[in-house]
Short mmCIF file of C-alpha atoms and ligand atoms in Angstrom, two decimals:
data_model
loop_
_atom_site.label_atom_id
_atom_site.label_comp_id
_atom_site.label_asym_id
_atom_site.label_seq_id
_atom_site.Cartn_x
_atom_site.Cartn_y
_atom_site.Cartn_z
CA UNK A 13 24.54 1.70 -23.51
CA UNK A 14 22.81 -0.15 -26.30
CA UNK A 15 19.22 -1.18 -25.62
CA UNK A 16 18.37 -4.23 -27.31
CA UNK A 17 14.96 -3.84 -28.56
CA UNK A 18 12.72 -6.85 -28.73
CA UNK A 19 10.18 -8.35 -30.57
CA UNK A 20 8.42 -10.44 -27.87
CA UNK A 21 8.62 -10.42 -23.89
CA UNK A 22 10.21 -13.33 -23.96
CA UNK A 23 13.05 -12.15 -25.42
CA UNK A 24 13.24 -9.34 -23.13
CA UNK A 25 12.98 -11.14 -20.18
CA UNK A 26 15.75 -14.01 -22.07
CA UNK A 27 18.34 -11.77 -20.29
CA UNK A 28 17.77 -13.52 -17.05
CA UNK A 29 20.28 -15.87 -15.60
CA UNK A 30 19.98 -18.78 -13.24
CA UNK A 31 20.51 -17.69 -9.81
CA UNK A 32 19.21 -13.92 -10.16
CA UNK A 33 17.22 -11.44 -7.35
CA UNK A 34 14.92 -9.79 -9.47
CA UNK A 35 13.01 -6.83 -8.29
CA UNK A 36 9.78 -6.80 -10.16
CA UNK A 37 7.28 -3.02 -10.36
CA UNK A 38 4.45 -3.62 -8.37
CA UNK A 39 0.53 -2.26 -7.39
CA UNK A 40 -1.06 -1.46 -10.68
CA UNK A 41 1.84 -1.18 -12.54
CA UNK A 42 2.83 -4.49 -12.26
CA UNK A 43 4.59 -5.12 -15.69
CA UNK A 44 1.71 -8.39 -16.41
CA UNK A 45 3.37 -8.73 -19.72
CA UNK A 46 7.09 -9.53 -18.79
CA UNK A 47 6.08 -11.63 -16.06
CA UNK A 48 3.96 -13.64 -18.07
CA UNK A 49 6.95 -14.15 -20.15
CA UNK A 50 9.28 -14.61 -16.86
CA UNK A 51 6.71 -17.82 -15.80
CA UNK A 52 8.10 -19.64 -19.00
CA UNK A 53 11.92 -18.27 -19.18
CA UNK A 54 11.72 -19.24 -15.35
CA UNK A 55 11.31 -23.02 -16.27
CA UNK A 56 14.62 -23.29 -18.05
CA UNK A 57 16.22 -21.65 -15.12
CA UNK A 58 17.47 -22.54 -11.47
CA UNK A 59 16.90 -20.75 -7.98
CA UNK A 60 15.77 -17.27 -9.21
CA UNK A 61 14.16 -15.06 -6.64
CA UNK A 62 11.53 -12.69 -7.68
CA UNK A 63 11.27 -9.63 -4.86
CA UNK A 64 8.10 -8.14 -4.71
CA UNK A 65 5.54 -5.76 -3.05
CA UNK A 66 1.86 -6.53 -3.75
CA UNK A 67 1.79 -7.55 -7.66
CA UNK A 68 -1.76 -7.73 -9.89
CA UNK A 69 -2.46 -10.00 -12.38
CA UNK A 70 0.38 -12.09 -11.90
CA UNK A 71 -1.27 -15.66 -11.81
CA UNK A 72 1.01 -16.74 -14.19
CA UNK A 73 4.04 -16.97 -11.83
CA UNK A 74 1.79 -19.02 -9.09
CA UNK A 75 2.04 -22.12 -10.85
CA UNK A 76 3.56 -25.06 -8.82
CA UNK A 77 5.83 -25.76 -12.78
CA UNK A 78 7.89 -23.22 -11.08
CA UNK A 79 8.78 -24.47 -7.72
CA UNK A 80 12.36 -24.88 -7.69
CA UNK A 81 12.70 -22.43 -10.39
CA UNK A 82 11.73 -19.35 -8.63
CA UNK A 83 10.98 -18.42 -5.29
CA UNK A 84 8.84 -15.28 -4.79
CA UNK A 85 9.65 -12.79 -1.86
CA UNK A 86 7.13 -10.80 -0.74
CA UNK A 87 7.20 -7.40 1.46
CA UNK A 88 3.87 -7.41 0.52
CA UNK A 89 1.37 -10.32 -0.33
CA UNK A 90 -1.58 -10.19 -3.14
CA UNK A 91 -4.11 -12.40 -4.94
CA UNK A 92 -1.70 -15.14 -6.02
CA UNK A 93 1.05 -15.06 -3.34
CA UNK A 94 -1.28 -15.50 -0.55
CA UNK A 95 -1.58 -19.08 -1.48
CA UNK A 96 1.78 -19.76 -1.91
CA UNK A 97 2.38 -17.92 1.35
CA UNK A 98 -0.45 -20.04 3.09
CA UNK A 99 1.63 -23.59 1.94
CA UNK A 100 4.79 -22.51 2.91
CA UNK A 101 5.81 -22.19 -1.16
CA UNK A 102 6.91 -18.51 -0.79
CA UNK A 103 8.50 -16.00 1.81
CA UNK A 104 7.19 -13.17 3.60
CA UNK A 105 9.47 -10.27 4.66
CA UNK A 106 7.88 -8.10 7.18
CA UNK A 107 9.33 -4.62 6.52
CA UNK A 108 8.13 -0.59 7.17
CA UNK A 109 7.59 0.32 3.32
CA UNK A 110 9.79 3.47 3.91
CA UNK A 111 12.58 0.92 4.75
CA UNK A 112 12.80 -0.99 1.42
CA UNK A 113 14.59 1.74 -0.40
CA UNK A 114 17.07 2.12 1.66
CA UNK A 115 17.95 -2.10 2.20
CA UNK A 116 18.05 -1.71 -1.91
CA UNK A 117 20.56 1.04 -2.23
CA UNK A 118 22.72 0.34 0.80
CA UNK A 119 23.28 -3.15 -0.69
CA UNK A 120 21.83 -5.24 2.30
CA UNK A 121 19.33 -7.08 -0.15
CA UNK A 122 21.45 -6.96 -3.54
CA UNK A 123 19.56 -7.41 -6.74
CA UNK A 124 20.54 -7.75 -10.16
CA UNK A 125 17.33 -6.82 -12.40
CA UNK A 126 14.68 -5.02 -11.93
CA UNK A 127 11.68 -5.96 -14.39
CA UNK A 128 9.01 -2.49 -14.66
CA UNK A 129 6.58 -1.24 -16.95
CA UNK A 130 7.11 2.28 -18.01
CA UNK A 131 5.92 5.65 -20.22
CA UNK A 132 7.48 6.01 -23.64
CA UNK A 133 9.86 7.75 -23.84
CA UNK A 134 9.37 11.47 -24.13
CA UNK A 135 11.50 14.12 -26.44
CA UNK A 136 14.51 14.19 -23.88
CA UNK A 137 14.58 10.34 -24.25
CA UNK A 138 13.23 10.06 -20.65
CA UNK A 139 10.66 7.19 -19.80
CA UNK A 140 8.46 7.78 -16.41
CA UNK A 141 7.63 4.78 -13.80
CA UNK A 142 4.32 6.16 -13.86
CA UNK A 143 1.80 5.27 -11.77
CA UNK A 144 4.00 3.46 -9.28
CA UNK A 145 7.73 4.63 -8.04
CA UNK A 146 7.35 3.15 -4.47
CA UNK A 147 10.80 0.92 -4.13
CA UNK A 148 10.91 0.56 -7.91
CA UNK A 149 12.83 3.90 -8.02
CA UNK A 150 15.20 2.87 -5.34
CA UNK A 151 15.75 -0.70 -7.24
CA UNK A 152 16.42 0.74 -10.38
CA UNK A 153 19.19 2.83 -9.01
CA UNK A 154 21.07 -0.51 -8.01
CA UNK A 155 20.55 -3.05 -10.64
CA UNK A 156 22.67 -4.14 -13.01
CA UNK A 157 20.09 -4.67 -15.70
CA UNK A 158 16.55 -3.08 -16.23
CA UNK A 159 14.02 -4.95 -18.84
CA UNK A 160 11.30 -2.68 -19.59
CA UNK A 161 7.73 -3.13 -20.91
CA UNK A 162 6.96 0.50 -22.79
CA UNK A 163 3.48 0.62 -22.53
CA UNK A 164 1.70 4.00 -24.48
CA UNK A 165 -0.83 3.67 -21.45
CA UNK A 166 1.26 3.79 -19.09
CA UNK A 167 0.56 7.48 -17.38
CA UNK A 168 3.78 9.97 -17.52
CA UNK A 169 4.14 10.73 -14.23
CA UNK A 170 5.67 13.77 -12.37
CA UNK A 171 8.64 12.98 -9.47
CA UNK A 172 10.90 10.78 -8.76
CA UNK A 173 9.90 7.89 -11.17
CA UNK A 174 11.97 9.52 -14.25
CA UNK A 175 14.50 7.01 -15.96
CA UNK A 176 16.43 7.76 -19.25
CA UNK A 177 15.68 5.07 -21.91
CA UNK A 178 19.06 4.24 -22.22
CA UNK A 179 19.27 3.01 -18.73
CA UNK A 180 17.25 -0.04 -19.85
CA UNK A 181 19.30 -3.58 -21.11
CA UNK A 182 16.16 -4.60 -22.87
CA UNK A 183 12.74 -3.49 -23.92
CA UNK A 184 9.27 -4.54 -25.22
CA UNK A 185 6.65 -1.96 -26.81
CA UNK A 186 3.33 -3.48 -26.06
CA UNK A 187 -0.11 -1.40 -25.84
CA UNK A 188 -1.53 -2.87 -22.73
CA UNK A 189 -4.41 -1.77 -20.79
CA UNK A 190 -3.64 -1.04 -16.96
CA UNK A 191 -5.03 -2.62 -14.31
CA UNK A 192 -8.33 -1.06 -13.58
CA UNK A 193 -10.27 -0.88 -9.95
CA UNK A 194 -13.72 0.36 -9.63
CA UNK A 195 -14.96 2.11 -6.76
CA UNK A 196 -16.45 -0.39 -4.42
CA UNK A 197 -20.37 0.42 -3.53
CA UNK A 198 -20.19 1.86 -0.20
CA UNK A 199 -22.25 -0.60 2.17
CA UNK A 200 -24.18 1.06 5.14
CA UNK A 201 -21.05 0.02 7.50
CA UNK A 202 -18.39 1.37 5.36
CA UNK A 203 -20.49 4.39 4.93
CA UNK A 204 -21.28 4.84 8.80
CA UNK A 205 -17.25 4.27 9.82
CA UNK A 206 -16.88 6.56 7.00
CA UNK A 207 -19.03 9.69 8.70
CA UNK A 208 -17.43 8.96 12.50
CA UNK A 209 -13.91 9.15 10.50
CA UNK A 210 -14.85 12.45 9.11
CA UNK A 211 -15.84 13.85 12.44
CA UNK A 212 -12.30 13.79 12.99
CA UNK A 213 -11.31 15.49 9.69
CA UNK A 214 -11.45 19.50 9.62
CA UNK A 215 -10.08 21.45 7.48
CA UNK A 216 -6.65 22.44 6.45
CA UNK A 217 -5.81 18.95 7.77
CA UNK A 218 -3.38 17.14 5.18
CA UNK A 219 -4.68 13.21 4.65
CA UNK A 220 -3.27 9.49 4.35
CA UNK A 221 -5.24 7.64 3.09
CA UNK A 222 -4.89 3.37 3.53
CA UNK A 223 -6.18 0.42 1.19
CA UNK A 224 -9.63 -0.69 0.88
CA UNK A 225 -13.23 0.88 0.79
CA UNK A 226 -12.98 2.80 4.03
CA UNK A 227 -10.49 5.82 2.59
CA UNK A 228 -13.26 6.28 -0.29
CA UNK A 229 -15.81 6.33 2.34
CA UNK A 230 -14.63 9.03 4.87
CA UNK A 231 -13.45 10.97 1.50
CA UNK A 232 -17.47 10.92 0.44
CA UNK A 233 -17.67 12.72 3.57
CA UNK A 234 -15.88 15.63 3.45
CA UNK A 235 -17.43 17.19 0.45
CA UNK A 236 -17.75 20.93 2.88
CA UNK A 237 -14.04 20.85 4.22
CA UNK A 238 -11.64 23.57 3.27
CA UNK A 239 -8.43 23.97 1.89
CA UNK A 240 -7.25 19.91 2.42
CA UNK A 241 -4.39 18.13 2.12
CA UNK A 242 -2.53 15.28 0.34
CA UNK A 243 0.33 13.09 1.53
CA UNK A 244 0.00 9.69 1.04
CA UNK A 245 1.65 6.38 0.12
CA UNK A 246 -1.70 5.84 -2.33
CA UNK A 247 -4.30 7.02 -3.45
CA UNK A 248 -7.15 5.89 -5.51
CA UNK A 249 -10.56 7.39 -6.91
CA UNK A 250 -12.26 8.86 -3.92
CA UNK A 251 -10.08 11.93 -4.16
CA UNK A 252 -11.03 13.23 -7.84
CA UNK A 253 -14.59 14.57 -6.38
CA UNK A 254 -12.72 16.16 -3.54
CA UNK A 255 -10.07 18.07 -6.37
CA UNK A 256 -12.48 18.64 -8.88
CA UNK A 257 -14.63 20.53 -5.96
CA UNK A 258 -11.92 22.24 -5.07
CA UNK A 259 -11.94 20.79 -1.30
CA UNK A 260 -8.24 19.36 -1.50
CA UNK A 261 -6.49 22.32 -2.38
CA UNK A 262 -3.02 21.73 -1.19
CA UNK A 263 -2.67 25.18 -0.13
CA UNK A 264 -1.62 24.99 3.57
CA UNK A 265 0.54 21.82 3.16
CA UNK A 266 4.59 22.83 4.62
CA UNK A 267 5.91 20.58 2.47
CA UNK A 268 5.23 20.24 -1.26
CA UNK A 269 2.29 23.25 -0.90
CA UNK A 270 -0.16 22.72 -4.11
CA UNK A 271 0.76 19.43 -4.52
CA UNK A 272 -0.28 16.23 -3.90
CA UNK A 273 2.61 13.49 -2.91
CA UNK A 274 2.03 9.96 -3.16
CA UNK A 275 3.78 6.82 -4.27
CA UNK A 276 1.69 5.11 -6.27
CA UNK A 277 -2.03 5.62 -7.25
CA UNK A 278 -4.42 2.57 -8.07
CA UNK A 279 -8.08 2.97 -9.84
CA UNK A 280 -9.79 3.64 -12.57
CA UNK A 281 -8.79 4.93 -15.86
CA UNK A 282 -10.31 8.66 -14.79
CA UNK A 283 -7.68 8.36 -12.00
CA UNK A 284 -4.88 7.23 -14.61
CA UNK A 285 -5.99 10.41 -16.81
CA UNK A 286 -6.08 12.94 -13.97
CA UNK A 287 -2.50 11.66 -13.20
CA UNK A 288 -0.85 12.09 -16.59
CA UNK A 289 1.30 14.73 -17.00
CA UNK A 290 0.14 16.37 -14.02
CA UNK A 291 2.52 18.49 -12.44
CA UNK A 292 -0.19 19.44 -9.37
CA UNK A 293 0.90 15.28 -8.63
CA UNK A 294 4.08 14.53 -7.59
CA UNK A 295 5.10 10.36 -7.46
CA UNK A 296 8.12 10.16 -4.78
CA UNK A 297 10.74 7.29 -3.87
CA UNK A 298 8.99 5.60 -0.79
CA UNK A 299 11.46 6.43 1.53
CA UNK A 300 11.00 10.19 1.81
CA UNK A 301 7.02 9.82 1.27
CA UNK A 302 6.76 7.29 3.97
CA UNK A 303 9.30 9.09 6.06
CA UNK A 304 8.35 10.73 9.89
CA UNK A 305 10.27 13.01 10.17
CA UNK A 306 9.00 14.46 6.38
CA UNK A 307 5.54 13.65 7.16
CA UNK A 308 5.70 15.06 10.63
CA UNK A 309 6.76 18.55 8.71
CA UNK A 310 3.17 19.56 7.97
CA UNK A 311 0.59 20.00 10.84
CA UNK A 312 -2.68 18.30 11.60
CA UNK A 313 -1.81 15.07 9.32
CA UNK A 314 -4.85 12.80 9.35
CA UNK A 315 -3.45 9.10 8.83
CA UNK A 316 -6.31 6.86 8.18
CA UNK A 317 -5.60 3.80 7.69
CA UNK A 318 -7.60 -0.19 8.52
CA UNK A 319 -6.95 -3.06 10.70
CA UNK A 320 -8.19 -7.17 10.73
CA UNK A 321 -8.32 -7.52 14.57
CA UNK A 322 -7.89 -4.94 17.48
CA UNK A 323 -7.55 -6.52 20.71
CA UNK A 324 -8.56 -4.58 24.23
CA UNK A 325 -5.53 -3.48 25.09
CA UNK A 326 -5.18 -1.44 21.43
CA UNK A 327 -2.79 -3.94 19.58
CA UNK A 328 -3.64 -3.24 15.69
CA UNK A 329 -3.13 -6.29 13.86
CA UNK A 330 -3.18 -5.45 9.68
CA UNK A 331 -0.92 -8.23 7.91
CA UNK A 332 -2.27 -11.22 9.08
CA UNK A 333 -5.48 -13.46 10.00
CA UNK A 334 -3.71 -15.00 12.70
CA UNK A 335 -0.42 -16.73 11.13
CA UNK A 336 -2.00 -16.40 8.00
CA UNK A 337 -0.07 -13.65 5.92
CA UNK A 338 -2.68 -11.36 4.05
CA UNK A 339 -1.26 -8.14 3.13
CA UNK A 340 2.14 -6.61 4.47
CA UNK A 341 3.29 -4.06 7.15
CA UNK A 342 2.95 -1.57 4.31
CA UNK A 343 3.11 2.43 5.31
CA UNK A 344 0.44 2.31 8.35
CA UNK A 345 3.16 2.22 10.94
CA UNK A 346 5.21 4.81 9.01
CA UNK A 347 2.33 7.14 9.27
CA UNK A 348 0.83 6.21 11.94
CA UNK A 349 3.55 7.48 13.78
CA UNK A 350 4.43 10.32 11.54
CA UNK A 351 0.68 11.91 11.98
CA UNK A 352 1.01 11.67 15.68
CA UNK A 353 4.58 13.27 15.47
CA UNK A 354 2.52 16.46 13.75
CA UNK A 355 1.32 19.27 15.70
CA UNK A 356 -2.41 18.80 15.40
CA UNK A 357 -2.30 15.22 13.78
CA UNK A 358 -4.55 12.36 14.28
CA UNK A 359 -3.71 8.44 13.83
CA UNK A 360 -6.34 6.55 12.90
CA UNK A 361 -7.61 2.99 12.34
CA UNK A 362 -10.69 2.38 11.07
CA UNK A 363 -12.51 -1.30 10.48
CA UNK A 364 -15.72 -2.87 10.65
CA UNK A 365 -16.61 -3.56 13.79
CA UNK A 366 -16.80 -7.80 12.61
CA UNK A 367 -16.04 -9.73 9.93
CA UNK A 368 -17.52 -12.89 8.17
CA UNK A 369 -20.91 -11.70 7.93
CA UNK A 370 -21.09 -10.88 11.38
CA UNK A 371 -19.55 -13.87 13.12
CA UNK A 372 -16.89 -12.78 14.11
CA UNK A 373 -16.09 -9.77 16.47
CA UNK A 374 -12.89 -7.75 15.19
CA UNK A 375 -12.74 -6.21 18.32
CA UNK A 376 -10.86 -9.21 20.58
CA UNK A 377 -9.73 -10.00 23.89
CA UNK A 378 -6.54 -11.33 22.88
CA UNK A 379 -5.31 -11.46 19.19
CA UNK A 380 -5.65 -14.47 17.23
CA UNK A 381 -2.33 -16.55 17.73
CA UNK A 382 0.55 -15.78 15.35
CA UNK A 383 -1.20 -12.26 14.70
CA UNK A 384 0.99 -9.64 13.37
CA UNK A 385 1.39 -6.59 14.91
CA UNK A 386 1.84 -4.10 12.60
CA UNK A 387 0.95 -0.77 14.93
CA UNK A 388 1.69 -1.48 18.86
CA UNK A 389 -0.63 -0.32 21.53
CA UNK A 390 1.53 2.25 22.26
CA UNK A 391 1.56 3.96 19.10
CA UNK A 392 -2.43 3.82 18.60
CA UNK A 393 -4.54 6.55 19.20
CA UNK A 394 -8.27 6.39 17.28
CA UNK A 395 -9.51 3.26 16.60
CA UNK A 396 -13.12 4.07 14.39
CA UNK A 397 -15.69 1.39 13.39
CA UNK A 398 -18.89 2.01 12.32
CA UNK A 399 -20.55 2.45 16.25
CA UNK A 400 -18.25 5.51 16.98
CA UNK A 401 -14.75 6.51 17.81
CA UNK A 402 -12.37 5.43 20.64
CA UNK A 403 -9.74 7.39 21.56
CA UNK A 404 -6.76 5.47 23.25
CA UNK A 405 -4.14 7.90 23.97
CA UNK A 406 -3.05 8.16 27.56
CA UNK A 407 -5.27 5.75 28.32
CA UNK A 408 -4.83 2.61 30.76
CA UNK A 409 -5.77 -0.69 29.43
CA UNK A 410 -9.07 -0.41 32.11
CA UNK A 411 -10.23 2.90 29.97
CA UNK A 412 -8.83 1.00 26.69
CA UNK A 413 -10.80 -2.17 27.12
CA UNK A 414 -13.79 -0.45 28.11
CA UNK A 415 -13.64 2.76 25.20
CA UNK A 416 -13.38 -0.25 22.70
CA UNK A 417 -16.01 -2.76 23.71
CA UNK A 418 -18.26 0.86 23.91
CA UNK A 419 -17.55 0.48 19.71
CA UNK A 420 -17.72 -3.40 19.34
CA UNK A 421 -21.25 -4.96 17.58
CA UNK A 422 -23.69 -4.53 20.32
CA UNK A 423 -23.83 -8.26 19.19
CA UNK A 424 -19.98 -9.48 21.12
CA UNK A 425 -20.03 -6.37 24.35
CA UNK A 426 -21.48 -9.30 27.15
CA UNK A 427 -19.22 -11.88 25.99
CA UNK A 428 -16.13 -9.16 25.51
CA UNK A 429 -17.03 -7.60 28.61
CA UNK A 430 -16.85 -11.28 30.73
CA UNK A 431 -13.45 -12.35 28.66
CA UNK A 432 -11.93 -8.74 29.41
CA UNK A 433 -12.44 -9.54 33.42
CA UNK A 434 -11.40 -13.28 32.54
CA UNK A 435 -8.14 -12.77 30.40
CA UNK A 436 -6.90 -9.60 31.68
CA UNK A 437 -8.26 -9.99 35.49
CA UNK A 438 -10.04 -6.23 34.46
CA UNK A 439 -13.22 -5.87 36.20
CA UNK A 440 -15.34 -2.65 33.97
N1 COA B 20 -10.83 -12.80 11.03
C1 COA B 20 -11.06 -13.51 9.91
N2 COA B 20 -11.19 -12.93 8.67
C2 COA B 20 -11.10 -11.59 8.63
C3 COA B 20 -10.87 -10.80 9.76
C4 COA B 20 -10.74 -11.46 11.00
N3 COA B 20 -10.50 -10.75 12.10
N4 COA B 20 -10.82 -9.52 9.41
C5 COA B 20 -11.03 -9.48 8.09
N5 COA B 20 -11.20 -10.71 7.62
C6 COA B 20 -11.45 -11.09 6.23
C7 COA B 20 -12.61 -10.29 5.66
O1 COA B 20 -13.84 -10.92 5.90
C8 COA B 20 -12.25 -10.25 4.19
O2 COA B 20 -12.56 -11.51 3.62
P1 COA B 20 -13.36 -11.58 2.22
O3 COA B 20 -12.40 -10.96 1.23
O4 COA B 20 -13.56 -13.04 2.06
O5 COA B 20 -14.59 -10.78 2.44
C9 COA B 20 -10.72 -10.15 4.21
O6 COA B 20 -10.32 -10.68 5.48
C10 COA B 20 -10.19 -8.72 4.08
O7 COA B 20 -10.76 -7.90 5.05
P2 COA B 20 -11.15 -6.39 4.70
O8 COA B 20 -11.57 -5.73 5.93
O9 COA B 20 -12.08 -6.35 3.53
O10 COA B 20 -9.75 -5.84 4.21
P3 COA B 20 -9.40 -4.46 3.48
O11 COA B 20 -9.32 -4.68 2.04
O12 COA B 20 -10.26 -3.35 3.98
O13 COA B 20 -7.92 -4.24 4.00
C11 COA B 20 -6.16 -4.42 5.62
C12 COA B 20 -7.65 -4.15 5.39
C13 COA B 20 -5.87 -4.24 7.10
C14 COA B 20 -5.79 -5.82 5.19
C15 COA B 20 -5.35 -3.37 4.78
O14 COA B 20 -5.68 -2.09 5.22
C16 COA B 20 -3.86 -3.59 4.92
O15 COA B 20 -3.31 -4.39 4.21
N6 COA B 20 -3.19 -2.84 5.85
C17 COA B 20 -1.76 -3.01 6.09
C18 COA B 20 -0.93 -2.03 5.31
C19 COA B 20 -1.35 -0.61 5.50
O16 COA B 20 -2.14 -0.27 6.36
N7 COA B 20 -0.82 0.28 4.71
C20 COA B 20 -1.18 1.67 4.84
C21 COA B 20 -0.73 2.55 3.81
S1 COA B 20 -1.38 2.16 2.18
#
């Protein structure tokens, strides 16, 4: 096929006609350049729906100009779709994230481009997806057209995420700096949920790690295991220490040994360097990362992952603040289940033990209405904050209410206690 090369994103993304699914690349490699240039091409189309997991710096495509232009679709929510979510201006599609693949390639949700950010090229002609393959891989297998942003920043990436250059319709050279995230300082809460976390780590045990600050604290923590682990949807940062001291080794892993398998990494630039070329780093389609019965393979998988509200009876709520969307399902149910599927493996959620400042207990009777529940009470087992562990499994919802309020802020265990006797009739 001939690739048209361009001289501007706009020209790339000029391929676009009215009435498209796009599929755009997502996390950190969220191709901010073509997008940019999709907000204005978008204006002189009609009904074009952009499909999308959580995207960064994609303002751009927020603006109200484009209602009736394009609609986004989100299995996943960020910065500027929460908004749109919130007002009713864009759609949320709660999905497992090892699902997605599969709805792309079996045709269930057709699409017709797919817009990504990728390495250059390398002597075989063959581009990478980088830092990101999650569903991208599985979209680019379907679509009918691929416009590329070839970025010389852009990590080459072992796995799954190669594509030959002549795959692409059109592309766009354009130096462009990746999205960078800095390692949150660890507050005294993170820090505490992140020591009871590690009591539950030893070694050999093969990790998932979730979003947010609490994966980087529990990894802080485990600076004298042995001979860990990696198999995760991400990854960010907190690992590097761990590799460099030669704590995550790999070694024991059944699947992959030596390597660690993700699907898409986001951080800082020393996390984009450790990635490049690395073949110790293998970036896999979503589908057979996020997969039980893959994940189940090794033993004594350690799933951590975080919650917004837990109510007494062990109902994990994750992708919403009551009917407000905030993030997605994502992988936490995925392996959730696959680490308690593993011989020796521990699911975990782990979350401050309130939010707002304080004023508000995460730990609930009931969940807020419209709360999604994105890992049932059956499927829990530890739930972590920073005032110790509880441990649900075979549990009644008498021992759950009580081994829960025992980790709420000292500040909400009266009023919990009274509302557990008053809403579920439990007396502890
Ligand atoms: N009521 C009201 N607001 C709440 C709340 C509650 N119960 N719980 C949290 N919040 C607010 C926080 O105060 C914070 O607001 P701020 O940004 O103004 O400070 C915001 O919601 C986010 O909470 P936080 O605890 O900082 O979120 P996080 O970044 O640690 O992410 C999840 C936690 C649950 C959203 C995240 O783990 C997630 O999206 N999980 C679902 C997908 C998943 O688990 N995938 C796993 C594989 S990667």
């Amino acid at each position: 096929m001939t690739v048209r090369i361009c001289d501007s994103a706009l020209e790339a993304v000029s391929i676009i006609e009215d009435n498209e699914v796009i599929w755009t690349h997502s996390m950190a490699a969220t191709p901010r350049v073509l997008l940019d240039a999709l907000a204005k091409h978008a204006k002189t189309r009609q009904n074009l729906t952009l499909l999308q997991l959580h995207t960064e710096r994609s303002d751009s495509l927020a603006s109200p100009d484009l209602f009736g232009h394009l609609r986004h679709r989100c299995f996943f929510s960020s910065a500027s779709t929460r908004p749109l979510l919130a007002k009713g201006n864009a759609d949320y599609v709660p999905m497992f994230l090892s699902e997605l693949p599969l709805l792309f390639r079996s045709g269930e949700q057709p699409i017709d481009t797919a817009i990504i950010q990728v390495s250059p090229p390398d002597k075989h002609g063959v581009c990478t997806m980088g830092i990101s393959v999650e569903a991208t891989n599985a979209a680019c297998l379907v679509v009918k057209k691929i416009i590329a942003h070839i970025n010389p920043k852009m990590p080459k990436t072992h796995g799954d995420g190669f594509i030959p250059y002549d795959r692409f319709h059109s592309v766009y050279w354009q130096d462009d700096q990746l999205p960078l995230h800095p390692q949150i300082e660890l507050d005294d809460v993170t820090l505490a949920i992140g020591k009871n976390v590690a009591q539950l780590i030893n070694d050999g045990d093969c990790l998932q790690m979730g979003i947010g600050a609490i994966p980087d604290a529990v990894l802080s923590c485990l600076t004298d295991r042995k001979d860990l682990g990696v198999h995760t949807e991400m990854f960010s940062d907190g690992l590097l220490d761990l590799v460099d001291a030669g704590v995550i080794t790999n070694r024991l892993k059944r699947t992959h040994p030596g390597k660690i398998v993700t699907g898409f990494a986001v951080g800082t630039q020393r996390l984009y360097d450790f990635v490049d070329d690395n073949p110790q780093v293998v970036f896999l389609d979503i589908e057979y990362v996020n997969d039980t019965a893959i994940i189940k393979r090794n033993d004594n998988v350690a799933a951590i992952n975080s919650a917004l509200q837990v109510d007494l009876s062990g109902q994990v709520c994750a992708d919403s603040i009551g009917t407000t969307i905030y993030s997605g399902v994502g992988g936490q149910m995925d392996f959730i289940r696959g680490a308690s599927l593993s011989k020796g493996g521990k699911a975990i959620i782990a979350l401050p033990s309130t939010a707002k400042h304080g004023q508000l207990s995460r730990i609930v009777p009931t969940l807020d209405a419209g709360a999604g529940v994105v890992t049932t009470r059956a499927h829990v087992q530890y739930i972590v904050t920073e005032f110790g562990i509880a441990n649900l499994r075979n549990k009644s919802l008498k021992e759950r209410a009580k081994a829960l309020i025992e980790i709420s802020h000292p500040d909400f265990r009266i009023e919990l206690t009274e509302n557990c006797r008053k809403i579920w009739g439990i007396t502890l």
